[in-house]
PDB file of C-alpha atoms in Angstrom:
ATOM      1  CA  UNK R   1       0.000   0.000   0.000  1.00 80.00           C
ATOM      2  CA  UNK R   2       1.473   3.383  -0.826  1.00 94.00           C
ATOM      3  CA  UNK R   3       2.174   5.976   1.626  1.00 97.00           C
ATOM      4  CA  UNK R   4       1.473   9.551   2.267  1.00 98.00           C
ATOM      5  CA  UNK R   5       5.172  10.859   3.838  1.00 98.00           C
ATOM      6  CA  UNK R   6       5.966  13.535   6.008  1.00 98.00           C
ATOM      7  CA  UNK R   7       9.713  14.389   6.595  1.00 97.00           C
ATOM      8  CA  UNK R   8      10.052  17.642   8.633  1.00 96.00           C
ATOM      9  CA  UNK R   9      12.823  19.613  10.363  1.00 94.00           C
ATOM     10  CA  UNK R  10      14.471  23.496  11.188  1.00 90.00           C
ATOM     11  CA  UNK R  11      16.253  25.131   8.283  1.00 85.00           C
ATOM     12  CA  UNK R  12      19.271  23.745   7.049  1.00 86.00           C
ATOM     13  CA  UNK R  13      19.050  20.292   8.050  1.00 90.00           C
ATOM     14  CA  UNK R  14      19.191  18.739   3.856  1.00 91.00           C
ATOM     15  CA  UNK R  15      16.077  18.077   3.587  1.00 93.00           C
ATOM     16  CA  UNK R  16      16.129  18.981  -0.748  1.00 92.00           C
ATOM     17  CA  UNK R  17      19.623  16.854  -0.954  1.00 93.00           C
ATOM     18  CA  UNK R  18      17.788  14.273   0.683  1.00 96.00           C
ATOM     19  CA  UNK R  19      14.240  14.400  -1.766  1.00 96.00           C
ATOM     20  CA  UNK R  20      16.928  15.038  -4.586  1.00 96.00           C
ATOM     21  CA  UNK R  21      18.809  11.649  -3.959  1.00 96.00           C
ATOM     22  CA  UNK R  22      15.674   9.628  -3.505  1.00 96.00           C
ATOM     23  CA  UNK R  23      14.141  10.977  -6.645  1.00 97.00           C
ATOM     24  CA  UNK R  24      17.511  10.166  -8.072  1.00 96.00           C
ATOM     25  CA  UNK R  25      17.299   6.857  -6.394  1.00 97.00           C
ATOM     26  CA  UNK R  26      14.143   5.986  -8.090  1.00 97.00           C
ATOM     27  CA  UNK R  27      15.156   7.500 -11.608  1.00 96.00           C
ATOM     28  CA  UNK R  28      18.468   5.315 -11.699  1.00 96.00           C
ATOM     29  CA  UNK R  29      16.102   2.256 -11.579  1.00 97.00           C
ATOM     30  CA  UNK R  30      14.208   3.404 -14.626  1.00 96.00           C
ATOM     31  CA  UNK R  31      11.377   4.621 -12.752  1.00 97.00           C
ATOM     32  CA  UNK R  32       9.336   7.646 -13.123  1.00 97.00           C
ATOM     33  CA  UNK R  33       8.956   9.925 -11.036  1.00 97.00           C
ATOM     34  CA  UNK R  34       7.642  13.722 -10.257  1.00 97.00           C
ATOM     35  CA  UNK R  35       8.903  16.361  -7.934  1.00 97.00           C
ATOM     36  CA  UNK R  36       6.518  19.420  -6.976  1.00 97.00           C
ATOM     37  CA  UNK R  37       7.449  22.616  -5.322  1.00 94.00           C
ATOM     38  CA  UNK R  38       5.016  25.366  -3.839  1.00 93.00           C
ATOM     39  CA  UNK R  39       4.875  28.620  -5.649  1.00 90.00           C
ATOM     40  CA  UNK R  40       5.259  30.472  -2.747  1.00 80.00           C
ATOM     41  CA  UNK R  41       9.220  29.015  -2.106  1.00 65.00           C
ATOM     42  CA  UNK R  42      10.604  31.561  -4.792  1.00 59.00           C
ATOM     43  CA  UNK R  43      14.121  31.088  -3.606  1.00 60.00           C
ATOM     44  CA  UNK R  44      16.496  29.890  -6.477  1.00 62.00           C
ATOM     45  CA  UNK R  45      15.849  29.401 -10.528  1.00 63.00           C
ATOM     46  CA  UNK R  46      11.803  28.557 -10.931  1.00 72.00           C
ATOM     47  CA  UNK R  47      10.871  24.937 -11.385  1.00 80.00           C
ATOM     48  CA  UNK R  48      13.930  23.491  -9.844  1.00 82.00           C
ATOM     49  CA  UNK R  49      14.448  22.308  -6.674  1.00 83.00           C
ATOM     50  CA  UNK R  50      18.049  23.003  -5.016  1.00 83.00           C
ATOM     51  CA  UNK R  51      19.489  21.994  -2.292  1.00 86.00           C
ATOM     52  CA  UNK R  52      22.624  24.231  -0.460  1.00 84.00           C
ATOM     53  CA  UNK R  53      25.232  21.831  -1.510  1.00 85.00           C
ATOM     54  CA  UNK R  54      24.513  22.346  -5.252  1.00 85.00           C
ATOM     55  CA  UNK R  55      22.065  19.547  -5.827  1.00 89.00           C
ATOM     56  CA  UNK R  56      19.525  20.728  -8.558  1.00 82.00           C
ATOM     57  CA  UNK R  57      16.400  18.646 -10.523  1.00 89.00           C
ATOM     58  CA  UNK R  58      13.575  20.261 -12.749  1.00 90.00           C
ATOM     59  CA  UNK R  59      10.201  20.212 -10.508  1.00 94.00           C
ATOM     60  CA  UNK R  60       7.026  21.053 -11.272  1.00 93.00           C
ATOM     61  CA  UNK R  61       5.401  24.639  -9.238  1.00 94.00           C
ATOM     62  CA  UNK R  62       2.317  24.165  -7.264  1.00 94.00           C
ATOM     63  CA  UNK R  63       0.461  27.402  -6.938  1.00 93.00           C
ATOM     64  CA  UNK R  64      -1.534  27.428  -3.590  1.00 94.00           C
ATOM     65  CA  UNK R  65      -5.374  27.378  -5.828  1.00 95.00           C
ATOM     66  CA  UNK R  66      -3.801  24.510  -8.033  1.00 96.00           C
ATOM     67  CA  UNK R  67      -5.717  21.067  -8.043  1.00 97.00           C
ATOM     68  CA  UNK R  68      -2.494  19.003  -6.848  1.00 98.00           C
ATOM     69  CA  UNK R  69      -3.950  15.497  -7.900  1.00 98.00           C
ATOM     70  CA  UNK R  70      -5.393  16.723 -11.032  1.00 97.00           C
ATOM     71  CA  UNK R  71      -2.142  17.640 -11.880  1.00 97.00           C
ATOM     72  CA  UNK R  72      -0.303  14.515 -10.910  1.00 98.00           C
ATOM     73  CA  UNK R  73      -2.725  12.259 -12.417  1.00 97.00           C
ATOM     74  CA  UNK R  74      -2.297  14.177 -15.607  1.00 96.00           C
ATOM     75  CA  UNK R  75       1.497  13.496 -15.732  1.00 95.00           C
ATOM     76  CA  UNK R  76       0.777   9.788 -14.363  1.00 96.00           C
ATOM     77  CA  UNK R  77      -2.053   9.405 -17.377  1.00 95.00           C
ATOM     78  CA  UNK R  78       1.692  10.780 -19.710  1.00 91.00           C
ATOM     79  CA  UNK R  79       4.008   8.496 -17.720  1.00 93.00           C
ATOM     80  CA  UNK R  80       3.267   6.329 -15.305  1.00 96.00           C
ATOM     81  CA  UNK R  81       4.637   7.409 -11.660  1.00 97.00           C
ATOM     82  CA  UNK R  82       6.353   5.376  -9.294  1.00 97.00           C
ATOM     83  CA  UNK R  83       6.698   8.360  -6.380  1.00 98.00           C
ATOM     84  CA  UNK R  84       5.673  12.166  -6.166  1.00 98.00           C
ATOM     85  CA  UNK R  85       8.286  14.494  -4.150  1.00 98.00           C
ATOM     86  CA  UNK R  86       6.965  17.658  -2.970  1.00 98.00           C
ATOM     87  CA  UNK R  87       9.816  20.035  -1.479  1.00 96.00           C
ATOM     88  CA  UNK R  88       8.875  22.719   0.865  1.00 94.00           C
ATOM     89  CA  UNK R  89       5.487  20.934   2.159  1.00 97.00           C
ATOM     90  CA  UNK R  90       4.803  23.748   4.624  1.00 96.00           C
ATOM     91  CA  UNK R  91       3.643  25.859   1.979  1.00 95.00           C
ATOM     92  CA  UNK R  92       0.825  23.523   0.364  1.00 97.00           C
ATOM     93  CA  UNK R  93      -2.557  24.096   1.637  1.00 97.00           C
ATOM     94  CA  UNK R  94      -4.979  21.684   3.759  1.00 97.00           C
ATOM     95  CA  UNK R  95      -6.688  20.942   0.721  1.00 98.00           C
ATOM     96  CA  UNK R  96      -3.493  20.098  -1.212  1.00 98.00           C
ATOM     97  CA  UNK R  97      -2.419  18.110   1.266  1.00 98.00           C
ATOM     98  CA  UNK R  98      -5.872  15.987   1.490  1.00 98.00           C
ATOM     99  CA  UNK R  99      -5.413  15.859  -2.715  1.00 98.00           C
ATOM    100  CA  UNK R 100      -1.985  14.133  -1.998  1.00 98.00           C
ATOM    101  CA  UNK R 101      -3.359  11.889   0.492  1.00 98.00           C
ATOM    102  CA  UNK R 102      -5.922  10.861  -2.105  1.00 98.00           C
ATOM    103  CA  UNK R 103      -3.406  10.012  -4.293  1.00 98.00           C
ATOM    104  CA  UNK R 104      -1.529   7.743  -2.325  1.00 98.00           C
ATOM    105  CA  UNK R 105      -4.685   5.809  -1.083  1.00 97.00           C
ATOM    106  CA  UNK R 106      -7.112   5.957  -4.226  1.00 97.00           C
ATOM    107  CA  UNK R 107      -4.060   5.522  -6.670  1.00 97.00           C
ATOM    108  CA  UNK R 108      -1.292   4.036  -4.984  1.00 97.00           C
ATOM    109  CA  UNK R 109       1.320   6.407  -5.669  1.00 98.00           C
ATOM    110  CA  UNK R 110       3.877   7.105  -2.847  1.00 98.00           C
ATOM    111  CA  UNK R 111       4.192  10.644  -1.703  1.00 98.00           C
ATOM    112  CA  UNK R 112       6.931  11.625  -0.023  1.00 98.00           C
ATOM    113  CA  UNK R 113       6.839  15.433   1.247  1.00 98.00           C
ATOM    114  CA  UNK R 114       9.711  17.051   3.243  1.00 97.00           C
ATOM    115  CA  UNK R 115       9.311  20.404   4.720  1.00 96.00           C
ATOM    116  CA  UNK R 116       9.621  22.538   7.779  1.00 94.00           C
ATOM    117  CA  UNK R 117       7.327  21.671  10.945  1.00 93.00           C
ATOM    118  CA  UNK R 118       7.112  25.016  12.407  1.00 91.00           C
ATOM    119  CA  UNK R 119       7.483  28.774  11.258  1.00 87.00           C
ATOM    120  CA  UNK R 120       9.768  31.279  13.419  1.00 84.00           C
ATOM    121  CA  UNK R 121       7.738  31.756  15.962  1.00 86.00           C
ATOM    122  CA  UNK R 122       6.853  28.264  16.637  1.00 89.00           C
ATOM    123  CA  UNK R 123       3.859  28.337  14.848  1.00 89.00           C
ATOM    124  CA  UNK R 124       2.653  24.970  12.552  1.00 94.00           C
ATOM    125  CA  UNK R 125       2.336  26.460   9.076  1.00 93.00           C
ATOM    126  CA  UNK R 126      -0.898  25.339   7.246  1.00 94.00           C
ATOM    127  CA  UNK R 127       0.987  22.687   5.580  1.00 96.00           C
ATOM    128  CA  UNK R 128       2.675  21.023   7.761  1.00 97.00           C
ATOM    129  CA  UNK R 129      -0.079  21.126  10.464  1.00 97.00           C
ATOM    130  CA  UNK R 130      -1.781  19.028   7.578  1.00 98.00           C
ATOM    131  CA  UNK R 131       0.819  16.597   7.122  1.00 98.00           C
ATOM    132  CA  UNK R 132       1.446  15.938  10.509  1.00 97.00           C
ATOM    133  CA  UNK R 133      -2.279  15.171  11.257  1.00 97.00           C
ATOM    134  CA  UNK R 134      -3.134  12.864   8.055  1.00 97.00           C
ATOM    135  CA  UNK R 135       0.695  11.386   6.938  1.00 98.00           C
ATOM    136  CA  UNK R 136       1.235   7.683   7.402  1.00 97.00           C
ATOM    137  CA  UNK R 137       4.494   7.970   7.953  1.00 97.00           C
ATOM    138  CA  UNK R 138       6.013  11.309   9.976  1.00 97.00           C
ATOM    139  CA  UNK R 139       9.690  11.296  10.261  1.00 97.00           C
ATOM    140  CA  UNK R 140      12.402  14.020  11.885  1.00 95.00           C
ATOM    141  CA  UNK R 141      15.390  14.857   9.907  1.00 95.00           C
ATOM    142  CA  UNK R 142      18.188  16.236  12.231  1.00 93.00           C
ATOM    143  CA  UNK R 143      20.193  19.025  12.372  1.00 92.00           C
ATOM    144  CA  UNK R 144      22.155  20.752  15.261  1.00 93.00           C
ATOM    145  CA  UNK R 145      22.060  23.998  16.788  1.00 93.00           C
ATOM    146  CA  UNK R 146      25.045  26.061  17.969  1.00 92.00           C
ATOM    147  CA  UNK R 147      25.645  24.733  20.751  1.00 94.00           C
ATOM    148  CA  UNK R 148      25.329  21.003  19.691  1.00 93.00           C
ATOM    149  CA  UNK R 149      21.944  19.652  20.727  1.00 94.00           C
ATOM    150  CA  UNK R 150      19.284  18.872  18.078  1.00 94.00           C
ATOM    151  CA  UNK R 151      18.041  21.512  16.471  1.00 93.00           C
ATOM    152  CA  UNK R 152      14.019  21.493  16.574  1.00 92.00           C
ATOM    153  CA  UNK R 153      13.165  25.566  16.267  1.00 90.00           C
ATOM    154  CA  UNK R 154      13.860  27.921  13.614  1.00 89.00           C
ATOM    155  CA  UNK R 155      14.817  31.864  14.366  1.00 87.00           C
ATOM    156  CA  UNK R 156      14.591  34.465  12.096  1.00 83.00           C
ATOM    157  CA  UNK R 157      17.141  36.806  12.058  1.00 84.00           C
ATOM    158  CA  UNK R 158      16.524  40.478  11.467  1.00 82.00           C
ATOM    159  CA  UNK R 159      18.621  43.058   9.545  1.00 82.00           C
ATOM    160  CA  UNK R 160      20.131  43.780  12.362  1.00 82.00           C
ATOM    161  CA  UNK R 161      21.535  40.503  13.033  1.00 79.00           C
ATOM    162  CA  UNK R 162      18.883  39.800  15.797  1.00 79.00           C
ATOM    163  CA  UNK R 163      15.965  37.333  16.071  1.00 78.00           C
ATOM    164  CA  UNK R 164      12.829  38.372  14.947  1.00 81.00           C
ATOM    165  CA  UNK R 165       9.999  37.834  17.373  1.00 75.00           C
ATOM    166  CA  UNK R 166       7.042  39.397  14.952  1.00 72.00           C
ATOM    167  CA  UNK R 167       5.797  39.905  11.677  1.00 71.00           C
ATOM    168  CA  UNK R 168       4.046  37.236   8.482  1.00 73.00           C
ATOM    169  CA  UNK R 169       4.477  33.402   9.363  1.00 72.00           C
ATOM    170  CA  UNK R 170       5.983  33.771   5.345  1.00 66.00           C
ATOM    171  CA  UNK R 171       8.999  35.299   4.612  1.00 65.00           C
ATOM    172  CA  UNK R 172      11.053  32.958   2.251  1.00 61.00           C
ATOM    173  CA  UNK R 173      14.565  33.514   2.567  1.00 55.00           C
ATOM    174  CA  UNK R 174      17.910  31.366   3.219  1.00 55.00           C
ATOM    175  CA  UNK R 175      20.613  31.320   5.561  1.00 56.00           C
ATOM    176  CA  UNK R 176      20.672  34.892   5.524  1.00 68.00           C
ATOM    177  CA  UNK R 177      17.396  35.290   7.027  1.00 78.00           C
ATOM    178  CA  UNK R 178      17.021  32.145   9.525  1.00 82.00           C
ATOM    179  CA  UNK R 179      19.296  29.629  12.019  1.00 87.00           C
ATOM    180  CA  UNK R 180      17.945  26.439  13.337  1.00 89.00           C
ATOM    181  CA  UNK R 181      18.302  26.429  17.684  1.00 92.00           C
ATOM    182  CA  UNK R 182      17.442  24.050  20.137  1.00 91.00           C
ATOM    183  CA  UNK R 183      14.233  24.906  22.275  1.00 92.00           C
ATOM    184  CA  UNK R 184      16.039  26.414  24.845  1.00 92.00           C
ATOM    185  CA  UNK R 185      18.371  28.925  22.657  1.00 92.00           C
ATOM    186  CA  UNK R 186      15.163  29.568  20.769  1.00 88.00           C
ATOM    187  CA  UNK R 187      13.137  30.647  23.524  1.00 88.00           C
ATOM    188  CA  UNK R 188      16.465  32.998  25.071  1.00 85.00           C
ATOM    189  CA  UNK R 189      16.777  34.239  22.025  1.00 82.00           C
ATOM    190  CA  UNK R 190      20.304  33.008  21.747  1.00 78.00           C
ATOM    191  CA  UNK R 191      22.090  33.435  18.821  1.00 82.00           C
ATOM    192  CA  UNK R 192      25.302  32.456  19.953  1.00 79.00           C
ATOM    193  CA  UNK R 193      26.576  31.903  23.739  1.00 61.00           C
TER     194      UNK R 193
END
């Protein structure tokens, strides 16, 4: 039976190397497979996913008002599909997320989405909240912060090199704009010690 996935974690813990290699995993075996990424992720060149250490594969973008299994059963109808990979998760809507979840129970396509659990104020986004409540499968993908212990928060840093503690739950940026902490450095607001 396939699968509706959830793999979640802070910033910066390779979670598009990770979706990059599977899908390449999949592809080296001759199978077919299609990678999705939220419209609303405009970091880096559009439809392409990229990861920070240079990993790069043509995806298709997923406005937030697009029918998600329309479109994958239209490119499974083209080719048939062994997996869907959806990069940045948090941004996809409830809905979206039900349409995936449809497609891995009514037609047995995996669907493995990787994404960020909470925003920086240690909010759920939309997305994830979704994915968290309906995935079969919910797994954490590590990362450290500063001072060594897992990572499970992510800060946004102002311009002036502080964390943010207000403002819109979206604000895509990179490493310029967020660290991953632990709780505890998270909640001090401790960039450093």
């Amino acid at each position: 039976m396939a699968k509706l996935y959830f793999n979640y974690s802070a910033m910066n813990a390779g979670k598009s190397a990770i979706l990059l290699q599977a899908a390449y995993n999949y592809r080296e075996r001759g199978m077919n497979v299609l990678l999705l990424r939220p419209t609303t992720d405009h970091r880096g060149p559009t439809g392409e996913i990229t990861s920070r250490i240079g990993l790069s594969a043509p995806a298709d973008m997923i406005p937030p008002d697009k029918n998600v299994k329309s479109h994958i059963l239209d490119q499974h109808r083209d080719a048939p599909l062994a997996c869907v990979f959806v990069d940045e998760a948090q941004f996809l809507t409830e809905e979206q997320v039900w349409q995936l979840a449809e497609i891995a129970d009514e037609e047995r396509i995996p669907v493995l989405c990787y994404g960020i659990r909470t925003d920086f104020a240690g909010e759920l986004f939309p997305g994830s909240a979704a994915l968290l409540a309906m995935a079969d499968s919910l797994r954490e993908i590590r990362t450290i912060c500063w001072c060594g212990s897992k990572a499970t928060m992510t800060a946004r840093i102002g311009e002036d090199g502080e964390i943010v503690s207000e403002g819109e739950q979206v604000q895509v940026g990179g490493n310029e704009s967020y660290v991953s902490l632990c709780r505890k450095h998270w909640k001090n607001r401790e960039l450093r010690g």
